[in-house]
Coordinates of C-alpha atoms in Angstrom, one line a residue:
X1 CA 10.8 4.9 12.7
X2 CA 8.2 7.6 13.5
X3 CA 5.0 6.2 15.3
X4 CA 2.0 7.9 15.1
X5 CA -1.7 7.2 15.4
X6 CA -2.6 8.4 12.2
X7 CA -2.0 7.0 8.8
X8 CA 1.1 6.9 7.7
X9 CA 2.3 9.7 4.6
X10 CA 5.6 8.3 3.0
X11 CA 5.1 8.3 -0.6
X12 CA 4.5 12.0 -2.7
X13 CA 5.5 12.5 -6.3
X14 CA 3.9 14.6 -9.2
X15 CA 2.4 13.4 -11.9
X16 CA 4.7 13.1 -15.2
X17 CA 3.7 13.4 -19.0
X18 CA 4.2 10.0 -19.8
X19 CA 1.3 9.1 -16.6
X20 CA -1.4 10.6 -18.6
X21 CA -3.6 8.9 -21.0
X22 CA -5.6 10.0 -24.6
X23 CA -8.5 11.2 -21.5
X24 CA -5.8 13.7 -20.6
X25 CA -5.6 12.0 -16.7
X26 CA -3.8 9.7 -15.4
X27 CA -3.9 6.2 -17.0
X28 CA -5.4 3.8 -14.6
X29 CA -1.9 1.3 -14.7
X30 CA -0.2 4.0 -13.1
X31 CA -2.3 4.2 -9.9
X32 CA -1.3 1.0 -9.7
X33 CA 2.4 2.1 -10.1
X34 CA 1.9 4.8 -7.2
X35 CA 0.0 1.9 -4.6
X36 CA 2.8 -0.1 -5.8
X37 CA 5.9 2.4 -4.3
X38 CA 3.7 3.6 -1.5
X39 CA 3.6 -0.5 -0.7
X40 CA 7.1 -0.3 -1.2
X41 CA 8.1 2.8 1.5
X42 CA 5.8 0.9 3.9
X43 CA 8.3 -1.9 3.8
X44 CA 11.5 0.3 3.8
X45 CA 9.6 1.9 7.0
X46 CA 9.3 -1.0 9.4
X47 CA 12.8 -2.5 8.5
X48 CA 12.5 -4.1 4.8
X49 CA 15.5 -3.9 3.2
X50 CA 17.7 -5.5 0.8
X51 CA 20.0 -7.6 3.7
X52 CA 16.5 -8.9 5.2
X53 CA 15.5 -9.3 1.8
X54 CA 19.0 -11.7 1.0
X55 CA 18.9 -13.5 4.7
X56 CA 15.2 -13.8 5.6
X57 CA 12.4 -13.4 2.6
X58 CA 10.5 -10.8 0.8
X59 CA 6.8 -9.9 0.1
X60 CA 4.6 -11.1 -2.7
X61 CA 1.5 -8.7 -3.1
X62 CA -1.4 -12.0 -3.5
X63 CA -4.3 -9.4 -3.5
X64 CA -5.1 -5.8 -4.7
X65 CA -8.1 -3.8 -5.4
X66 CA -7.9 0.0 -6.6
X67 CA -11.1 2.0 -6.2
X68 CA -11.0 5.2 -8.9
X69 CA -12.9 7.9 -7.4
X70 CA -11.1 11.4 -9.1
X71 CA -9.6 12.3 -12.2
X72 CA -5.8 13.4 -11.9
X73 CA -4.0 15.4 -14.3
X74 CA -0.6 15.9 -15.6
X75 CA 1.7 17.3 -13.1
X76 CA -0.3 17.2 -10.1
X77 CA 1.2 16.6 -6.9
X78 CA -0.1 13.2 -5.4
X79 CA 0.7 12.0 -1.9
X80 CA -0.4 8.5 -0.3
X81 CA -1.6 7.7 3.6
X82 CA -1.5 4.2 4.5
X83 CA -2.8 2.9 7.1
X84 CA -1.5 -0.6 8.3
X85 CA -5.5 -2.7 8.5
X86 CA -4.1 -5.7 10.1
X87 CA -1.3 -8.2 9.8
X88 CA -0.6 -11.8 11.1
X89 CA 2.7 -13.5 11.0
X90 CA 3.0 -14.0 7.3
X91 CA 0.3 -11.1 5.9
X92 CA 0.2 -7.4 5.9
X93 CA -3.2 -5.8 5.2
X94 CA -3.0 -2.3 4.3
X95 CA -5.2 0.3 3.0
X96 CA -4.1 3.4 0.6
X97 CA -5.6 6.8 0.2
X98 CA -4.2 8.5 -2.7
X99 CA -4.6 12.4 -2.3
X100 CA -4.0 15.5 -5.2
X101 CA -2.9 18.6 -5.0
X102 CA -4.7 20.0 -1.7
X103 CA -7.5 17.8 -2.2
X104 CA -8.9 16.8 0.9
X105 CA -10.9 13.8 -0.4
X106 CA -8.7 10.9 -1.5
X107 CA -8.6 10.1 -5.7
X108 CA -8.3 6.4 -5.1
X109 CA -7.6 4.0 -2.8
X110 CA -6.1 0.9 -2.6
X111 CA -6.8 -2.2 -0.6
X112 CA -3.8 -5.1 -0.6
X113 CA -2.6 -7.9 1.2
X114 CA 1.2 -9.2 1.0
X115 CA 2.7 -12.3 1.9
X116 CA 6.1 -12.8 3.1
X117 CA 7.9 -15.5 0.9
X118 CA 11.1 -17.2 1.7
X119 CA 12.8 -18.6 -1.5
X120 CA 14.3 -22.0 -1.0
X121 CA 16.5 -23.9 -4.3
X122 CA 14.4 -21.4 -6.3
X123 CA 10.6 -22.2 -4.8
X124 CA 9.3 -19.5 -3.1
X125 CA 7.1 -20.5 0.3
X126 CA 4.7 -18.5 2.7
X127 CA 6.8 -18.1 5.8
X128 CA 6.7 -15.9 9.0
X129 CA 7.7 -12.3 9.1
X130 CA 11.4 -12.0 11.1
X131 CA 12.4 -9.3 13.2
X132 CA 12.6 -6.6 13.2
X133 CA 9.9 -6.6 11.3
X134 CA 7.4 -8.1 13.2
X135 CA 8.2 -6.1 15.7
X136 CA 7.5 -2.3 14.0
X137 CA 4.2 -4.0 12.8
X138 CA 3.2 -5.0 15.7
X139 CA 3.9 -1.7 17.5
X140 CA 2.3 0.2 14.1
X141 CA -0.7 -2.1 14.2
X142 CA -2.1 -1.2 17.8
X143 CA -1.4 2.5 17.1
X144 CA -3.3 2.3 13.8
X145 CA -5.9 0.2 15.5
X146 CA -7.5 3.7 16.9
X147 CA -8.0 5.0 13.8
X148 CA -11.6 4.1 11.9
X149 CA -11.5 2.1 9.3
X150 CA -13.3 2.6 5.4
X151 CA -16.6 0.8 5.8
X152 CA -15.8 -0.9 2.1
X153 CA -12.6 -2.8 3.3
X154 CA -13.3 -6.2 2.3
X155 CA -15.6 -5.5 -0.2
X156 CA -14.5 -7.1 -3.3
X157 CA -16.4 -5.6 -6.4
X158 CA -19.5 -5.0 -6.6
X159 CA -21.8 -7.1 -8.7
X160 CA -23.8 -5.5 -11.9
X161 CA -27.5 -5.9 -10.7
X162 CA -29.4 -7.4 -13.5

């Protein structure tokens, strides 16, 4: 596991046909679809896999919101950086900037919290993060800790004035 203080860039794909909607960008279900596998390769990075999936849990995501700030067409190459906000022992917080091409300026981001579930006779629980699992966060989370943060985190939507 690489450790860096900057956010982490682990997810890249480009854009396919079947992405796009009748606005000739990217249909907004599918940014969800890219925060979804960047999520995903976040896991796989600190340990996640399918044996600590069968002997110890998995993750439920309990809480998402996408902000849309670009247009992205059709085979554009998109990348994510996510940067690990803050976890506890059952939650990870993390924060996804999704990039185009050589855009500098992110297209969206993303905002979710996961719980770690434990499945017991078929009723899934909150229950603590194992190792070595807690341990790569933990180590991730005071590296990521120097790096600023959005100042919308935590934000929820915004309310229409009236």
């Amino acid at each position: 596991m690489i450790m860096t203080a900057k956010p982490l860039t682990i997810w890249e794909t480009i854009v396919p046909k079947n992405w796009i909607d009748y606005n000739s960008h990217m249909t907004e279900g599918y940014y969800g679809v890219a925060f979804a596998e960047a999520s995903d390769e976040f896991l796989i990075h600190i340990g996640f896999d399918s044996i600590y999936r069968q002997d110890f849990g998995t993750f439920y995501t309990v809480e998402a919101q996408i902000r849309f700030l670009e247009e992205v067409k059709e085979g554009s190459k998109i990348h994510t950086e996510t940067i690990l906000v803050d976890c506890d022992t059952k939650r990870i917080q993390l924060h996804h900037s999704l990039f185009a091409n050589e855009n500098s300026t992110p297209v969206a981001t993303q905002e979710s919290m996961l719980l770690h579930v434990s499945i017991s006779d078929g009723i899934p629980s909150a229950s603590p993060i194992r190792e070595p699992l807690a341990s790569n966060l933990e180590k991730i989370s005071e590296l990521h800790s120097e790096i600023d943060r959005p100042d919308y985190l935590g934000n929820g939507i915004r309310q229409i004035q009236q």
